[in-house]
XYZ file of N, CA and C in Angstrom:
303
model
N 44.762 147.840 63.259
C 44.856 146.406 63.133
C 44.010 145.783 64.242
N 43.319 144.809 63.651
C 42.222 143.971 64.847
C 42.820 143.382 65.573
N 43.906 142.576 65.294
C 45.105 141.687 65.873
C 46.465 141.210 65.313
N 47.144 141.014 65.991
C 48.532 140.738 65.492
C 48.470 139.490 64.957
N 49.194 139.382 64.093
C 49.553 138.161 62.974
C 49.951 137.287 64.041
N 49.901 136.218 63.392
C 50.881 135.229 64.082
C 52.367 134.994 63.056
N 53.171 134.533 63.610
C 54.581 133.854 63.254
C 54.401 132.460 62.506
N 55.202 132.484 61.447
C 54.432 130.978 60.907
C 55.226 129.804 62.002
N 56.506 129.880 62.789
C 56.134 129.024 63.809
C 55.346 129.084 64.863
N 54.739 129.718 65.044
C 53.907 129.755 66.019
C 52.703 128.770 66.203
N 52.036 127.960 67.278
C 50.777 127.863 67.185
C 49.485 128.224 67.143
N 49.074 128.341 65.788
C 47.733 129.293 65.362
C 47.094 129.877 66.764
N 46.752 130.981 67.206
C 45.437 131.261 68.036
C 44.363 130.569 67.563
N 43.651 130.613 69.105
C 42.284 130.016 68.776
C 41.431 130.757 68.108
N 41.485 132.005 68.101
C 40.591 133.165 66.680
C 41.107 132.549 64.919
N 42.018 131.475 65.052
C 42.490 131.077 63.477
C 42.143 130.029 63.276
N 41.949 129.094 64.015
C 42.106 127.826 64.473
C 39.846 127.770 64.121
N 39.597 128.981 64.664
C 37.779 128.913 64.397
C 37.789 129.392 63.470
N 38.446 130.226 63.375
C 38.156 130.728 61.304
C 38.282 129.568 60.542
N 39.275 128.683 60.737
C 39.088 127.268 59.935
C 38.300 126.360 59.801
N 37.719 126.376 60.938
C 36.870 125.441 61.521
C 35.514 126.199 60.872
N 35.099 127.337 61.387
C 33.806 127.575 60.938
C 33.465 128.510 59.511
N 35.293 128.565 58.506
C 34.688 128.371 56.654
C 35.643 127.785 56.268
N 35.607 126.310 56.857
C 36.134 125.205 56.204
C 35.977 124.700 54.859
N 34.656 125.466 54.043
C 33.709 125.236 52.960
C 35.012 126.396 51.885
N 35.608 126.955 52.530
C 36.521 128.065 52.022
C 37.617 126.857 51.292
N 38.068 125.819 51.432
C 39.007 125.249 50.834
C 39.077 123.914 50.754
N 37.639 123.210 50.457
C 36.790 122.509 51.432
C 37.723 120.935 51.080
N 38.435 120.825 50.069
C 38.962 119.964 49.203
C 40.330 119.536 49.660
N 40.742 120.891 51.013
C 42.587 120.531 51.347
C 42.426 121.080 52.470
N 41.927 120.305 53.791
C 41.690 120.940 55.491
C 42.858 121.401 55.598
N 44.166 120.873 55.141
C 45.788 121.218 55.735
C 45.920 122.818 55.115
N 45.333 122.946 54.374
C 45.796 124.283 53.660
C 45.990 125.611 54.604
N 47.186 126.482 54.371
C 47.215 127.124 55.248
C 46.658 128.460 55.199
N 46.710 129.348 56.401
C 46.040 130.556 56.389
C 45.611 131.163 55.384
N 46.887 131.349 54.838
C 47.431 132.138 53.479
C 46.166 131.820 52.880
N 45.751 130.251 52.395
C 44.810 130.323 51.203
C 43.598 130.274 52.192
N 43.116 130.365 53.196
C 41.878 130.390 53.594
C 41.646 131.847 53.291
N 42.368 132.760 53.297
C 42.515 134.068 53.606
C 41.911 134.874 51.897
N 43.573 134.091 51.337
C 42.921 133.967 49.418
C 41.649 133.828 49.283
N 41.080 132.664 49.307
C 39.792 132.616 49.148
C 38.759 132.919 49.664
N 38.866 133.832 50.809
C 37.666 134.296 51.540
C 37.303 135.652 50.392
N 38.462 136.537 49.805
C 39.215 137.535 49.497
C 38.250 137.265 48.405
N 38.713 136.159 47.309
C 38.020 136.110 45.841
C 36.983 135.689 46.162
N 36.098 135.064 47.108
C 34.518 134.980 47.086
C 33.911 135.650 48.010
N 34.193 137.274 48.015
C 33.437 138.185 49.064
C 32.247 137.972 49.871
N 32.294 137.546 51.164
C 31.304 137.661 51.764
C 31.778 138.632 53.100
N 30.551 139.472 53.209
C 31.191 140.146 54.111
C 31.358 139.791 55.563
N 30.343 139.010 55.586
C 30.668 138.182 57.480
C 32.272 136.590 57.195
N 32.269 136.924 56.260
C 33.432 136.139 56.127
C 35.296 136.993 56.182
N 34.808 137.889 55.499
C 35.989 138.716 55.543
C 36.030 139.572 56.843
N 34.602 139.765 57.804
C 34.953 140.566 58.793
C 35.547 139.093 59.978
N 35.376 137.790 59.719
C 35.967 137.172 60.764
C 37.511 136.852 60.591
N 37.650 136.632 58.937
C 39.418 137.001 59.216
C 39.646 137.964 59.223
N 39.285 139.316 59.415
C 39.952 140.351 59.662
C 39.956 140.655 61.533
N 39.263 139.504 62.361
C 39.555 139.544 63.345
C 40.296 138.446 64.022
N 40.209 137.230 63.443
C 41.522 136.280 63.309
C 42.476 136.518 63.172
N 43.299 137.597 61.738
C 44.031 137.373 61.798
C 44.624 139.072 61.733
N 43.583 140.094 61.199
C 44.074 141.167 61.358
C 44.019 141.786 60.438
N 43.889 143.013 59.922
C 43.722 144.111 58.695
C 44.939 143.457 57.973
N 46.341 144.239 58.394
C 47.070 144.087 58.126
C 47.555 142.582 57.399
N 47.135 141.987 57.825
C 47.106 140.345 57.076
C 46.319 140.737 55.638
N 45.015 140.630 55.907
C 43.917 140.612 55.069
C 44.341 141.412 53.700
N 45.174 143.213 54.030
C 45.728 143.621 53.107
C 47.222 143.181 51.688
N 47.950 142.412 53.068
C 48.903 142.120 52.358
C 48.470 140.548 51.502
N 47.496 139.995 51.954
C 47.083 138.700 51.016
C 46.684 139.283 49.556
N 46.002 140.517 49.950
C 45.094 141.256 49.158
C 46.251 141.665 47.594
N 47.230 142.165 48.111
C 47.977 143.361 47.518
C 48.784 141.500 46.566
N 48.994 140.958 46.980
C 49.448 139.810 46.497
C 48.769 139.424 45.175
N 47.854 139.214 45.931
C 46.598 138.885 44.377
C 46.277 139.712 43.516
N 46.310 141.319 43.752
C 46.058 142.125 43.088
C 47.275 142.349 42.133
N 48.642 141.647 42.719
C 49.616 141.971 41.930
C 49.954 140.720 39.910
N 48.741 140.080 40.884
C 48.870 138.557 39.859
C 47.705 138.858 39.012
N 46.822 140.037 39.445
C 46.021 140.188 37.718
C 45.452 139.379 37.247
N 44.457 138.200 37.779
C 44.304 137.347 36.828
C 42.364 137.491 37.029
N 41.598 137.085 36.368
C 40.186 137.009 36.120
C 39.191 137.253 37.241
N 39.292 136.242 38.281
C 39.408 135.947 39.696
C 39.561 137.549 40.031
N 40.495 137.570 40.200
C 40.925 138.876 41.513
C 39.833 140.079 40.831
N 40.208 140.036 39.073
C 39.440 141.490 38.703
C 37.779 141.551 38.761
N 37.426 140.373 38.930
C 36.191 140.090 39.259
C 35.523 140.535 40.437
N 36.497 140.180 41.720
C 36.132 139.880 42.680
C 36.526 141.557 43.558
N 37.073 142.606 42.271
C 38.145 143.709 43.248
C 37.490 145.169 43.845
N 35.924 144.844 42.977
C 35.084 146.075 43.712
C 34.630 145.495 44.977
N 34.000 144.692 44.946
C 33.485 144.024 45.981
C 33.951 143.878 47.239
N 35.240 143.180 47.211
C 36.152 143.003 47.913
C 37.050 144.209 48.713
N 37.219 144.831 47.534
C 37.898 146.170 47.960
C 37.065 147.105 48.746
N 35.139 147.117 48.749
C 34.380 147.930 49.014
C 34.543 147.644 50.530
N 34.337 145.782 50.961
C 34.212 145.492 51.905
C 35.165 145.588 52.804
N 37.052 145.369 52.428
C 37.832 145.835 53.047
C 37.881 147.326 53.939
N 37.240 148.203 53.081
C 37.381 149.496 53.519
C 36.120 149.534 54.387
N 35.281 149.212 54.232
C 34.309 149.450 55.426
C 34.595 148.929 56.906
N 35.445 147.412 56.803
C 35.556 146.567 58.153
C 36.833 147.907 58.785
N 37.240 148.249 57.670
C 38.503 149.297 58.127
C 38.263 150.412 58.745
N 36.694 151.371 57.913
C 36.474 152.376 58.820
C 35.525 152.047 59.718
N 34.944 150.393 59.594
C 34.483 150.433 61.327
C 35.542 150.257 62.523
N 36.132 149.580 62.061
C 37.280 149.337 63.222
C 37.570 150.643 63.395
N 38.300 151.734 63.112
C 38.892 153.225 63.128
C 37.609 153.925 63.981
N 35.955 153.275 63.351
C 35.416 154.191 64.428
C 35.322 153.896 66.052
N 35.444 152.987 65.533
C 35.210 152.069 67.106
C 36.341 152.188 68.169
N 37.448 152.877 67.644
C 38.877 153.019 68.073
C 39.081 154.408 68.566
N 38.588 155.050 68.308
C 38.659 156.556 68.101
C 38.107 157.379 69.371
């Protein structure tokens, strides 16, 4: 894990707080929206310098369980988006592991 989650009372870290700020274009229509869907939608429009900054915002472990969520809802979107996405998950995963090691 890159970093620990936060608590939803908690006040965001500043690593969440810039993920918002700099792919604000991620939900561009509802600034209040929370993690959760910045996270969603980084997820269904794969980019990979996008998914490697929430995966250091907010953490693998985040990134997976948003993941496993959407994958459980099956819908057009996700199956579209699940090689891609899934390719890029696993790479930010075995860089982190090498870099750890």
């Amino acid at each position: 894990m890159l970093t620990m989650p936060r608590q939803p009372d908690e006040t965001p870290p500043e690593s969440a707080i810039a993920f918002r700020t700099r792919h604000r274009s991620l939900v561009w229509s509802n600034p209040n929206a929370s993690d959760a869907l910045f996270i969603r939608h980084a997820l269904l429009q794969p980019r990979f310098t996008v998914l490697l900054d929430a995966a250091v915002a907010f953490g693998m472990d985040v990134l997976y369980a948003e993941w496993n969520s959407l994958l459980a809802d099956d819908g057009e979107e996700v199956r579209r988006a699940t090689p891609v996405t899934q390719r890029m998950l696993k790479n930010i995963q075995n860089g982190y592991e090498q870099t750890t090691s």
